[in-house]
mmCIF file of C-alpha atoms in Angstrom:
data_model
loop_
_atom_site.group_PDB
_atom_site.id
_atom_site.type_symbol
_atom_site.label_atom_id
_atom_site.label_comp_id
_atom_site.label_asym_id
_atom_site.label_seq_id
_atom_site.Cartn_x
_atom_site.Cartn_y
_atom_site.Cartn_z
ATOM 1 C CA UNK A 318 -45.025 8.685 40.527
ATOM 2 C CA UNK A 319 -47.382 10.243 38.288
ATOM 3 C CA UNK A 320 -49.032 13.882 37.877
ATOM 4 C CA UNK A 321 -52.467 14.978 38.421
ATOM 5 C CA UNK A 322 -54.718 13.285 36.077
ATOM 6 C CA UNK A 323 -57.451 15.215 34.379
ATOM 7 C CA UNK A 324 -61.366 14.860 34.898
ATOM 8 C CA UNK A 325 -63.388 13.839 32.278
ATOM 9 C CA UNK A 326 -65.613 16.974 32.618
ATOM 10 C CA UNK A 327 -62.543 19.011 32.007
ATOM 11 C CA UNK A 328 -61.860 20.817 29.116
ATOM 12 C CA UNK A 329 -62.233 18.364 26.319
ATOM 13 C CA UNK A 330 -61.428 18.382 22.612
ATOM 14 C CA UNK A 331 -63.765 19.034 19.758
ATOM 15 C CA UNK A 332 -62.865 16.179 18.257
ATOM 16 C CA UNK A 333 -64.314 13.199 16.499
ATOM 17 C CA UNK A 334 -66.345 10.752 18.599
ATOM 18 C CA UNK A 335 -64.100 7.675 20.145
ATOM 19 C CA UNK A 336 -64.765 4.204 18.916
ATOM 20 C CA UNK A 337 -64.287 0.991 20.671
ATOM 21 C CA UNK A 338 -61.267 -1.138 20.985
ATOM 22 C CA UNK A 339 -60.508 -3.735 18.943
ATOM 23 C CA UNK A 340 -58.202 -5.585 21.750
ATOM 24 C CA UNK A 341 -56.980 -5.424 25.410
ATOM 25 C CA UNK A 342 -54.549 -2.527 24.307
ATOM 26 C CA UNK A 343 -56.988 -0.314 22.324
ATOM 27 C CA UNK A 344 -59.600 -1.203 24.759
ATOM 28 C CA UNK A 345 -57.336 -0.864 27.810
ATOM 29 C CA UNK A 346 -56.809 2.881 26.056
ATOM 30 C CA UNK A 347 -60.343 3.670 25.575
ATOM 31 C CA UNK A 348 -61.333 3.185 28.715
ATOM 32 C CA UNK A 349 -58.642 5.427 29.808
ATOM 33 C CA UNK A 350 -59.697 8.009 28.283
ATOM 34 C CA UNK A 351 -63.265 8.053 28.754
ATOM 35 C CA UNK A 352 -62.867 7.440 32.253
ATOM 36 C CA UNK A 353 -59.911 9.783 33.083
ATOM 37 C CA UNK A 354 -58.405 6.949 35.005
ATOM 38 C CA UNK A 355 -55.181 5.044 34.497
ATOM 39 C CA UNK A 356 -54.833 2.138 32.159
ATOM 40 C CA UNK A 357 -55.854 -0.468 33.698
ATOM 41 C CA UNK A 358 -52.182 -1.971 32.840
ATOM 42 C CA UNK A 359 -50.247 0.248 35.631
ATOM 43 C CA UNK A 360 -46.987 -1.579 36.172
ATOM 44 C CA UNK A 361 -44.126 -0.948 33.636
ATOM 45 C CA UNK A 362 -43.845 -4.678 33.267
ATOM 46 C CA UNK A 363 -47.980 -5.464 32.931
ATOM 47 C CA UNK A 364 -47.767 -3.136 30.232
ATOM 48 C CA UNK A 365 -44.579 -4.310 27.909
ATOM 49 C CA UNK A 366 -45.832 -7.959 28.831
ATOM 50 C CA UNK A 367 -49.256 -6.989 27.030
ATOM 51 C CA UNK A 368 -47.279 -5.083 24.381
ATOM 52 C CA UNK A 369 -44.797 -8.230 23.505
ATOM 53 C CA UNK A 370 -48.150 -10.403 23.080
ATOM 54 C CA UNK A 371 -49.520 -7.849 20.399
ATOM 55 C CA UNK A 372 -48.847 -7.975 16.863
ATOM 56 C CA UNK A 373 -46.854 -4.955 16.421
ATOM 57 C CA UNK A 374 -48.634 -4.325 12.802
ATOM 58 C CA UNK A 375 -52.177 -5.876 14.243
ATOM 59 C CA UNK A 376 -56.069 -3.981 14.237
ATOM 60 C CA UNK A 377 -54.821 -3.780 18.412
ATOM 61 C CA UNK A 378 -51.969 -2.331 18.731
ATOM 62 C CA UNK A 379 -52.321 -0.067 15.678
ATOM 63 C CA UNK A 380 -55.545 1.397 16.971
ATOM 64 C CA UNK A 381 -54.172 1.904 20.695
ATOM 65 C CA UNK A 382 -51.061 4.093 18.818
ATOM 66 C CA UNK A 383 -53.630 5.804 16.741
ATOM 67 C CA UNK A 384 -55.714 6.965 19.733
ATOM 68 C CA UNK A 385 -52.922 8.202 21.705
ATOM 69 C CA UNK A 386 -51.375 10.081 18.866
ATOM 70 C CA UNK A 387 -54.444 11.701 18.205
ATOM 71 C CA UNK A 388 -54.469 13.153 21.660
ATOM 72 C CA UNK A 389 -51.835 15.555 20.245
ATOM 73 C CA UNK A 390 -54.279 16.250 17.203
ATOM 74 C CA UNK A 391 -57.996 17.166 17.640
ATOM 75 C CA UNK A 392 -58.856 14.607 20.060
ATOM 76 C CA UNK A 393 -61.696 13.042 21.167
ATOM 77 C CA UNK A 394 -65.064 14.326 21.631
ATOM 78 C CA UNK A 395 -65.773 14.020 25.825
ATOM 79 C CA UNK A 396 -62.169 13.258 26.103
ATOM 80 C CA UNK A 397 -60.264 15.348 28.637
ATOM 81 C CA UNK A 398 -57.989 17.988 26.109
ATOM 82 C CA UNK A 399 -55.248 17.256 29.023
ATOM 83 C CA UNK A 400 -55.301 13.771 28.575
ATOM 84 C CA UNK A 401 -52.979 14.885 25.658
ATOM 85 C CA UNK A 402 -49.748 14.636 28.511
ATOM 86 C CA UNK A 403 -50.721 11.893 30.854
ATOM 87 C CA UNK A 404 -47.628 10.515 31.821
ATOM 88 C CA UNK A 405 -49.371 7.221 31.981
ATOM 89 C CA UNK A 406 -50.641 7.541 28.399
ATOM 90 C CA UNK A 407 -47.694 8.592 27.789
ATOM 91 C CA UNK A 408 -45.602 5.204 29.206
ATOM 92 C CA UNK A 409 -48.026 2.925 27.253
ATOM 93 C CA UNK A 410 -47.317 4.969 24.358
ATOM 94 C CA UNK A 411 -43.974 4.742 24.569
ATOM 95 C CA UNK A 412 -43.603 0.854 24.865
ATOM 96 C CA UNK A 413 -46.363 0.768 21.882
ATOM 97 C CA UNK A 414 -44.003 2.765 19.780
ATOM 98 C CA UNK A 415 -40.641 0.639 20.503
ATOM 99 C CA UNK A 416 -42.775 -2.499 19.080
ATOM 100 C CA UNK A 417 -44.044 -1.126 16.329
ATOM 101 C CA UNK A 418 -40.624 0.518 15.491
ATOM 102 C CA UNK A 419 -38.494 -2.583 16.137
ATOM 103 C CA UNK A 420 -40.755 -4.170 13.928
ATOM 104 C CA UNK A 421 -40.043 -2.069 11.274
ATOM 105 C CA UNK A 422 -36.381 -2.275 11.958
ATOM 106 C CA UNK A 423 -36.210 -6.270 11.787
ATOM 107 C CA UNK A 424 -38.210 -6.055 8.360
ATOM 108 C CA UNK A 425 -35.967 -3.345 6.739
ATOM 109 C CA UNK A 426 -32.487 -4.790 7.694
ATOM 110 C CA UNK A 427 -31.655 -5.180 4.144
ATOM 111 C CA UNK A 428 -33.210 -1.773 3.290
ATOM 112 C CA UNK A 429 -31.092 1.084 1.584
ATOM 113 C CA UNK A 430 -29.359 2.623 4.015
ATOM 114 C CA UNK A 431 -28.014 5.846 1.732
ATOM 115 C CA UNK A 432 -30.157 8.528 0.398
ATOM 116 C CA UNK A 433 -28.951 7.585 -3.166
ATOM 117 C CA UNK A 434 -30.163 3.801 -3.291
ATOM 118 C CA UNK A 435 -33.338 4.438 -1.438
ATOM 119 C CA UNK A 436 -34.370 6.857 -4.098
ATOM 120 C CA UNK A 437 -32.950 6.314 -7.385
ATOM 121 C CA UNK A 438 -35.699 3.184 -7.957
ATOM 122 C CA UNK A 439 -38.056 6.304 -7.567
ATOM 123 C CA UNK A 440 -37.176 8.761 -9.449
ATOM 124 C CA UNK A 441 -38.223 6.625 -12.404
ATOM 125 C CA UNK A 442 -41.703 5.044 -13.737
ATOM 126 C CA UNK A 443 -41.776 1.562 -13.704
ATOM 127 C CA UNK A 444 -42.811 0.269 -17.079
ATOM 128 C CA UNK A 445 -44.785 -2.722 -15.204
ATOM 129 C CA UNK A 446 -47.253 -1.016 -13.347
ATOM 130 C CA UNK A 447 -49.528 -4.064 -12.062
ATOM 131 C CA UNK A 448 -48.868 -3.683 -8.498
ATOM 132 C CA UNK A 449 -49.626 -0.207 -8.591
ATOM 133 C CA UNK A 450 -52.831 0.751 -6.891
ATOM 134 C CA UNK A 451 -52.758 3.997 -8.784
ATOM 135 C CA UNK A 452 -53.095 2.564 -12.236
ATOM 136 C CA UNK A 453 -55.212 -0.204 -11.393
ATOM 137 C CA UNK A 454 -58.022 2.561 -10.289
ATOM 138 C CA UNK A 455 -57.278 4.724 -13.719
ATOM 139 C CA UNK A 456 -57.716 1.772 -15.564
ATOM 140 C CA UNK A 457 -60.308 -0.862 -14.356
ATOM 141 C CA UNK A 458 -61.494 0.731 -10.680
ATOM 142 C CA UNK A 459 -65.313 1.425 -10.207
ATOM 143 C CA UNK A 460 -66.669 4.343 -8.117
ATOM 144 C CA UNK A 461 -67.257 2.254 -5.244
ATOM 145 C CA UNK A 462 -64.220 1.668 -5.346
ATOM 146 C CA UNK A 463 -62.909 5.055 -5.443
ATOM 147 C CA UNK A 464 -65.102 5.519 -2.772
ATOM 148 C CA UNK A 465 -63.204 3.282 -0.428
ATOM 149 C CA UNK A 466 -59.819 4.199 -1.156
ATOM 150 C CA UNK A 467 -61.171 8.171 -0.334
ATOM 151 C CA UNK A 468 -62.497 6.653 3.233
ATOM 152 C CA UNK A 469 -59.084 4.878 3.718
ATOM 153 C CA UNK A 470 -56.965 7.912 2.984
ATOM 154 C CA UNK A 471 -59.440 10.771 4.686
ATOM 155 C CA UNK A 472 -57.587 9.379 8.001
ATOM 156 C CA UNK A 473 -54.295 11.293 7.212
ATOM 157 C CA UNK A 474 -55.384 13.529 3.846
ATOM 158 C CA UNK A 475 -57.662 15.735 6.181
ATOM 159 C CA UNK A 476 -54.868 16.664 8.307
ATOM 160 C CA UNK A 477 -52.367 16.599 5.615
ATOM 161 C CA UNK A 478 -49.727 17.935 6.105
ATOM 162 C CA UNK A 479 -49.778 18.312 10.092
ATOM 163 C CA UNK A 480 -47.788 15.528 10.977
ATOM 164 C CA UNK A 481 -44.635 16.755 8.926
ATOM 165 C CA UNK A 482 -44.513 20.409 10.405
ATOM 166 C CA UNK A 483 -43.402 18.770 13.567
ATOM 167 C CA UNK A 484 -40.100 18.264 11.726
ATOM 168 C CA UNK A 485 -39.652 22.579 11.691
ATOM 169 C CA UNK A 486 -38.379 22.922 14.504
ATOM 170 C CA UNK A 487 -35.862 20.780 14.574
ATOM 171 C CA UNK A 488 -34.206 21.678 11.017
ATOM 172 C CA UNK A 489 -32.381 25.017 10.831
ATOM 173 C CA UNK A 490 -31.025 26.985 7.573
ATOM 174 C CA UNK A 491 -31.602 25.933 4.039
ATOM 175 C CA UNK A 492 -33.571 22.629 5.010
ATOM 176 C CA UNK A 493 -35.766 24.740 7.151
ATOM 177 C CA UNK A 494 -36.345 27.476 4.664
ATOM 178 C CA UNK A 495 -37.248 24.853 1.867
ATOM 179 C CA UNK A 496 -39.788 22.768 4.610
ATOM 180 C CA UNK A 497 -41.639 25.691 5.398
ATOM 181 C CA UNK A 498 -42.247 26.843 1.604
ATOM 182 C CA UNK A 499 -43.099 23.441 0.885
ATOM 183 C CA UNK A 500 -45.707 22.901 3.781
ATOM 184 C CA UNK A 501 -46.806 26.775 2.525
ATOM 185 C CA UNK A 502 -47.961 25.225 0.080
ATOM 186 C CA UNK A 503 -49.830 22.344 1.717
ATOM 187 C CA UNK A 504 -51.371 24.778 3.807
ATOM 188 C CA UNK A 505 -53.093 26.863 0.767
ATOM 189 C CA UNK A 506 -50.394 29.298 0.647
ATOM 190 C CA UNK A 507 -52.452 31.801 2.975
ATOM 191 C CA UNK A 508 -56.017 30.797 1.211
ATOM 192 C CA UNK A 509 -57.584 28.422 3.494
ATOM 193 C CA UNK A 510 -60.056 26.811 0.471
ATOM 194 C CA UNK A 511 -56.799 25.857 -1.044
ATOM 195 C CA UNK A 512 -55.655 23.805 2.097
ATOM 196 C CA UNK A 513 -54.748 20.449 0.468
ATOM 197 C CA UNK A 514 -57.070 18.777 4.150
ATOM 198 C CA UNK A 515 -60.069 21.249 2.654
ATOM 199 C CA UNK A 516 -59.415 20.224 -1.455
ATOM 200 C CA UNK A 517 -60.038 15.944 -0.048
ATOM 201 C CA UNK A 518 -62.983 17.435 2.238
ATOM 202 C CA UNK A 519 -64.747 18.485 -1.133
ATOM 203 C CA UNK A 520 -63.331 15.497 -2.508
ATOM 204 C CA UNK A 521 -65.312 13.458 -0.087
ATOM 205 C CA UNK A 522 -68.488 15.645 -0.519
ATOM 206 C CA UNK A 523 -68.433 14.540 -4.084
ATOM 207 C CA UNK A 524 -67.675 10.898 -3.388
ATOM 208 C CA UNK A 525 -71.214 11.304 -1.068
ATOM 209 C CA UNK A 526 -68.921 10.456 1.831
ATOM 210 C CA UNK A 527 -69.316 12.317 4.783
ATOM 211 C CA UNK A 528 -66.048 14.655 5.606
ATOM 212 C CA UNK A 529 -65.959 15.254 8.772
ATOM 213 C CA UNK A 530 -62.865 14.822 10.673
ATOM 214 C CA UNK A 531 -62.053 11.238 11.447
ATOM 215 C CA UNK A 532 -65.569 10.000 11.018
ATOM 216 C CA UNK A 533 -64.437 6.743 9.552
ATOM 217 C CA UNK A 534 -61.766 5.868 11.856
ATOM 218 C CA UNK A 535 -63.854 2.670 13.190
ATOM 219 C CA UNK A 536 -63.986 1.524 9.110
ATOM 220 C CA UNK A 537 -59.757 1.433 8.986
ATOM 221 C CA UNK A 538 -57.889 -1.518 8.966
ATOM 222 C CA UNK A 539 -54.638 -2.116 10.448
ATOM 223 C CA UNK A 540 -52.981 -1.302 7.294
ATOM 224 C CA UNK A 541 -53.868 1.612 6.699
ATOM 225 C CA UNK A 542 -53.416 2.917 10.681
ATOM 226 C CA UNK A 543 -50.073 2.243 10.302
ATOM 227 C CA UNK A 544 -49.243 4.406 7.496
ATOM 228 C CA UNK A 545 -50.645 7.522 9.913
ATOM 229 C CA UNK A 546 -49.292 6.283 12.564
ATOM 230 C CA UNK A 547 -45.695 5.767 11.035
ATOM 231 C CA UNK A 548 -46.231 9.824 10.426
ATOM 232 C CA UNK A 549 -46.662 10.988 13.967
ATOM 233 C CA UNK A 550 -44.255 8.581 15.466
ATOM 234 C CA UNK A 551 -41.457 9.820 13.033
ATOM 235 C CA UNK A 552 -42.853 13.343 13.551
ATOM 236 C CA UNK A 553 -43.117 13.541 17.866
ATOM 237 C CA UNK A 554 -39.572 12.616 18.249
ATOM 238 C CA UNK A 555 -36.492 14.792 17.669
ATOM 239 C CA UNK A 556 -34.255 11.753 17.302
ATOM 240 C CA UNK A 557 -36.274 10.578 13.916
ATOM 241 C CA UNK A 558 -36.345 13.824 12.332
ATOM 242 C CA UNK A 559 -33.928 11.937 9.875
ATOM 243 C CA UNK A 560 -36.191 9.291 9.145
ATOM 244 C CA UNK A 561 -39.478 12.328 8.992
ATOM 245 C CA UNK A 562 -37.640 13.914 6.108
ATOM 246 C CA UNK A 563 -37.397 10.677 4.518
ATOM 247 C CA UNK A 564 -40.734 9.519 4.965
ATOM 248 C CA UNK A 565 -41.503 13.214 3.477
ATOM 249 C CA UNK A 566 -39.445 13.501 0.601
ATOM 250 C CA UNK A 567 -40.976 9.389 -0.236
ATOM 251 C CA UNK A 568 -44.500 10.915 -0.002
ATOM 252 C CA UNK A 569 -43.685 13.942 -2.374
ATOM 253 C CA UNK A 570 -41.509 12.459 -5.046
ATOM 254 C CA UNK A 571 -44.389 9.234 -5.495
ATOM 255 C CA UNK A 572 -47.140 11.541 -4.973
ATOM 256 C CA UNK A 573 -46.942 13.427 -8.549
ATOM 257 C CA UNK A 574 -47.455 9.806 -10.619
ATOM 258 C CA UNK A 575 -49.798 8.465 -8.745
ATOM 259 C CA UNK A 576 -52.063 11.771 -8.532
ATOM 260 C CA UNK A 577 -51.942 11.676 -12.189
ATOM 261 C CA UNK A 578 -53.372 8.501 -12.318
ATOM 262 C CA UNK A 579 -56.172 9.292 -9.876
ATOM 263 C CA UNK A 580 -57.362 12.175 -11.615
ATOM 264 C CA UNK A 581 -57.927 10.220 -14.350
ATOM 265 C CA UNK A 582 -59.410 7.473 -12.455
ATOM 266 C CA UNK A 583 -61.732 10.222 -10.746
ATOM 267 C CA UNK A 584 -63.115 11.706 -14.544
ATOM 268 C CA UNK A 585 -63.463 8.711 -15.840
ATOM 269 C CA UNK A 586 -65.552 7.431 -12.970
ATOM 270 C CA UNK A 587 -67.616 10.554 -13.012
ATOM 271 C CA UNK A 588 -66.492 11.241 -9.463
ATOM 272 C CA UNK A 589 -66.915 15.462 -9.335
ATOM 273 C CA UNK A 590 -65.049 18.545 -10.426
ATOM 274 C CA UNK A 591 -64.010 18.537 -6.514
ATOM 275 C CA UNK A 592 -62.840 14.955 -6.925
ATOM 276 C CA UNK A 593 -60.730 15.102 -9.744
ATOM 277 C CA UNK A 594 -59.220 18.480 -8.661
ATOM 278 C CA UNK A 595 -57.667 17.387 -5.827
ATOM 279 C CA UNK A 596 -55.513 15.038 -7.843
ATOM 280 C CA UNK A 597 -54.818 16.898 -10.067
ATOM 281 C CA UNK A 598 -53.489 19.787 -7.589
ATOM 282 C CA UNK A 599 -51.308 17.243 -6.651
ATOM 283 C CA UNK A 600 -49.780 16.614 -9.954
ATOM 284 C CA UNK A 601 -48.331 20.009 -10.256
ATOM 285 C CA UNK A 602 -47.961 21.080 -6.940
ATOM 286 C CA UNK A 603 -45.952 17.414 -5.896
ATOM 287 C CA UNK A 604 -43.681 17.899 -9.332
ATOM 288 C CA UNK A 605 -42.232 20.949 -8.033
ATOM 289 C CA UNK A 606 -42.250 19.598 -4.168
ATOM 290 C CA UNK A 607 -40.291 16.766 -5.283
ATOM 291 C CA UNK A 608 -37.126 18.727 -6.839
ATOM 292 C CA UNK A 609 -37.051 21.413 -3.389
ATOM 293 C CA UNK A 610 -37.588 18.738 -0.955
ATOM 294 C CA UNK A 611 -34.327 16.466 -2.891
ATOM 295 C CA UNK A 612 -32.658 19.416 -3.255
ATOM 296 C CA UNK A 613 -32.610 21.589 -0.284
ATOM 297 C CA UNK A 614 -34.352 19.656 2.433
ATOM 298 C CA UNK A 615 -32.475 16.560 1.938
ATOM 299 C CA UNK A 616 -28.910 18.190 0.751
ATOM 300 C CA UNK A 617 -29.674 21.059 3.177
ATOM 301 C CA UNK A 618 -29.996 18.496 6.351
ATOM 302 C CA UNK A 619 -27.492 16.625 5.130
ATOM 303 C CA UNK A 620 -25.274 19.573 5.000
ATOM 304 C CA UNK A 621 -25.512 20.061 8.390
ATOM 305 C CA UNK A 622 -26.285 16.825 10.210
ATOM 306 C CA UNK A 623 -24.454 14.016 7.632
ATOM 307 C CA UNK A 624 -24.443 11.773 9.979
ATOM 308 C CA UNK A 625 -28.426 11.291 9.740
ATOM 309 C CA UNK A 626 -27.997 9.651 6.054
ATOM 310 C CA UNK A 627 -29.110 6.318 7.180
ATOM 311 C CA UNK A 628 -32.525 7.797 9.121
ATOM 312 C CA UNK A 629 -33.642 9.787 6.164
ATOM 313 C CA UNK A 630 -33.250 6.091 3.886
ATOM 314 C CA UNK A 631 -34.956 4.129 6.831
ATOM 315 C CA UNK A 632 -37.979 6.999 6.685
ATOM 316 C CA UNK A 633 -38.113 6.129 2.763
ATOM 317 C CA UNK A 634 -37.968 2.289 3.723
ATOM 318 C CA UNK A 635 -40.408 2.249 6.189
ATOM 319 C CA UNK A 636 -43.179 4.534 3.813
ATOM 320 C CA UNK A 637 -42.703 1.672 1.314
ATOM 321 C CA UNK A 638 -43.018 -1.067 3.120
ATOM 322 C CA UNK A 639 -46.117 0.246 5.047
ATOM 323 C CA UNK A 640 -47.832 1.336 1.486
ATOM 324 C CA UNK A 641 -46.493 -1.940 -0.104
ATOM 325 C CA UNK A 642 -48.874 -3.418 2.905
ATOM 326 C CA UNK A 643 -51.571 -1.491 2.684
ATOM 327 C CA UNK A 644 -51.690 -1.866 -1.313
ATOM 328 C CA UNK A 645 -52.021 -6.058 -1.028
ATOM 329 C CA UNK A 646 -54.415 -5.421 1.656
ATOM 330 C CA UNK A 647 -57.196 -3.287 -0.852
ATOM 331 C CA UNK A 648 -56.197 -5.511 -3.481
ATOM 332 C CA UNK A 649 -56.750 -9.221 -1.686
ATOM 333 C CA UNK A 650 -60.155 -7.607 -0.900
ATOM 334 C CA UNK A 651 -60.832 -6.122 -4.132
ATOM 335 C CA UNK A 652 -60.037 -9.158 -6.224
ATOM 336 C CA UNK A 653 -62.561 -10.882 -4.719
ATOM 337 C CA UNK A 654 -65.083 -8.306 -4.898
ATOM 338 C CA UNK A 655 -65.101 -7.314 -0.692
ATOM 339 C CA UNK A 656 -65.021 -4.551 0.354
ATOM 340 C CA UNK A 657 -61.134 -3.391 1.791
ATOM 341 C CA UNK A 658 -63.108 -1.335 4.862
ATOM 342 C CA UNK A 659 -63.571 -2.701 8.245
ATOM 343 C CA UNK A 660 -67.380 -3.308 9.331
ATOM 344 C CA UNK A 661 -68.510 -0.750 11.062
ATOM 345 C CA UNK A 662 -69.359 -1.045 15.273
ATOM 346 C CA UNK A 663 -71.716 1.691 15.379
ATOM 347 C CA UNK A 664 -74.271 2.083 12.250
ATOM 348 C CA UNK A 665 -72.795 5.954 12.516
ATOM 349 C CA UNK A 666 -69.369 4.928 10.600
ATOM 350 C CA UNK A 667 -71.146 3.590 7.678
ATOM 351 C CA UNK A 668 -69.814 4.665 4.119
ATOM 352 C CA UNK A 669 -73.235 6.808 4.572
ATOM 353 C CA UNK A 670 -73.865 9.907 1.969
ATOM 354 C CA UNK A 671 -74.721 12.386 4.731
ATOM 355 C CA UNK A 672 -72.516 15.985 4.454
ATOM 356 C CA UNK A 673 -70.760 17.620 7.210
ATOM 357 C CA UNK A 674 -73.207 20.717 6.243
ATOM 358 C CA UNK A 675 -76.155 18.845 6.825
ATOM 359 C CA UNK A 676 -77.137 18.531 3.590
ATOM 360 C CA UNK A 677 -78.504 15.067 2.736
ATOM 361 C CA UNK A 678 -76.791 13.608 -0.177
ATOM 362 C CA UNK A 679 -78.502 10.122 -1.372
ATOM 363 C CA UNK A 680 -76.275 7.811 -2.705
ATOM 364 C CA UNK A 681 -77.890 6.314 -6.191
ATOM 365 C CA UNK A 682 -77.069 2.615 -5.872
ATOM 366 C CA UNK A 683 -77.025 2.477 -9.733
ATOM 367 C CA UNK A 684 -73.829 3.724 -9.578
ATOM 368 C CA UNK A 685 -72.476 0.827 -7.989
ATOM 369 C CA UNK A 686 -73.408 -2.515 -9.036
ATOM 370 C CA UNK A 687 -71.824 -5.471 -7.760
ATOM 371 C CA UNK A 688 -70.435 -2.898 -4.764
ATOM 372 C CA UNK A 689 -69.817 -5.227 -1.632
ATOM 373 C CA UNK A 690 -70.811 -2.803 0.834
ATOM 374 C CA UNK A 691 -74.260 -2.050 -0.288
ATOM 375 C CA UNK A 692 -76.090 -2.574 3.007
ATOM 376 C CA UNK A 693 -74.108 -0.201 4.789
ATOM 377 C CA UNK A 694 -75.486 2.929 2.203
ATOM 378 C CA UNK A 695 -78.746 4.506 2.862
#
């Protein structure tokens, strides 16, 4: 049996608008929630059946998740804001989740499974830094290229943050005390121009890239969904706390490195004072993030819950592996001079230079020569 389900002329969200599916899932979601109906999958068995065809890692079933956890976000724009509890979303979620998190399991069985081993390799610089996409952008990356990798990342960097204070309530004492000054910090420690989701909006602004909240969600590829998505699953459910804090402390002790790197990649590219400075934020901020969140997050949860070693490892695991991915994806495209962005299905999700303040910002093509995506500026 299932509750009351909302209209679509009910409150809705004022969120970004909702793009089209890429699959039966994501489709079979879309329609969903435009409609206010069911899915059109309404057996428990339809649905996993669908689910088991799906690659768990694929443009489908990445962009179904995606959709549903942004229900618990901003939302859609004309999407019902109650849509956010559906219990029928909320079965198709579920059976969406259990794929993609088996999957991970199956590919991380030989994965660390103590906080020691999973981030000892970290803690120091690797003197071969070819597979890092970091480096590769300080040292040879062009602005188009920069470009991209801002429209990739504006899918979690302008919420930063959010995801991980769902882990708050569920930690108590010193790991609790050490999260909140930490995400303090994320927030713009009470200045909201300093809010790290407000430094990458400027960011964007001087890339020409439009920052509006989730405006280029139709130009992500499966890759990089799952690296959000990996966030809000670990983050909606009490029983991965664990494996949040791990994906957390990952994030903050590889952050400081790599923002280093794309600082310089940003000032040498001539991307903006708003550009650069959101690295290089990071770089300090991150340095001191990563010795609280070792320290008293980790030792402080560990303290009191030992018995969630192996989670917090699989969270580091899993942020690798999905990066790892997401790294080989820009770079197969890049190497051959394509661009690493979906095309668009509406000529709205362009890489187009228009601001979120209406101000018209033309893009000068002579910046980019030999960019792949050139049709899609104006």
């Amino acid at each position: 049996m299932t509750g009351p389900r909302a209209s679509p002329a009910a409150d809705t969200a004022p969120g970004p608008a909702l793009v089209e599916g890429r699959g039966p899932l994501s489709r079979t979601v879309v329609d969903a929630l435009r409609s206010g109906r069911p899915p059109l999958h309404d057996t428990a068995d339809a649905i996993a059946a669908a689910v088991l065809r799906a690659d768990p890692t694929g443009e489908d079933l990445q962009l179904a998740l995606f959709l549903l956890y942004e229900l618990h976000y901003r939302g859609f724009e004309g999407v019902a804001a109650d849509l956010e509890w559906d219990p029928d979303l909320l079965r198709l979620r579920r059976v969406l989740e259990d794929r993609f998190l088996h999957a991970l399991r199956m590919d991380l069985t030989s994965a660390p499974r103590s906080v020691e081993e999973a981030f000892a390799p970290l803690l120091l610089e690797p003197v071969d830094l070819s597979g890092s996409l970091s480096h590769y952008l300080e040292t040879e990356g062009e602005l188009w290229q920069l470009r991209e990798y801002a429209t990739l990342r504006s899918l979690y960097h302008l919420k930063e943050a959010d995801p991980h204070a769902w882990v708050i309530p569920r930690l108590t004492g010193r790991a609790k005390a050490a999260m909140v000054a930490i995400e303090y910090d994320e927030f713009g420690a009470g200045r909201p121009e300093r809010i790290h989701a407000r430094l990458f909006a400027d960011l964007m602004a001087d890339l020409g890239l439009n920052p509006a909240y989730g405006r280029y969600l139709d130009r992500a590829p499966a890759p990089l969904l799952a690296t959000v998505n990996l966030m809000s699953l670990l983050g909606l459910h009490r029983t991965l706390r664990g494996a949040l804090v791990g994906h957390f402390a990952c994030v903050e002790v590889t952050s400081s490195p790599g923002s280093r790197r794309l600082a310089k990649a940003m000032r040498r590219c001539g991307a903006g004072p708003a550009a650069e400075h959101f690295y290089a934020e990071h770089v300090e901020a991150d340095a001191v993030h990563e010795q609280v969140v070792r320290g008293e997050v980790i030792g402080g949860l560990l303290a009191e819950e030992p018995g969630l070693e192996a989670d917090i490892a699989f969270g580091c695991a899993a942020t690798l592996l999905l990066e790892d991915r997401l790294t080989a994806h820009i770079r197969a495209a890049w190497d051959k001079n394509r661009s690493a962005l979906r095309e668009p299905s509406s000529p709205h999700d362009a890489l187009t230079s228009d601001s979120g303040e209406g101000r018209a910002m033309r893009i000068d093509e002579s910046l980019y020569p030999g960019s792949p995506y050139g049709a899609h500026r104006e």
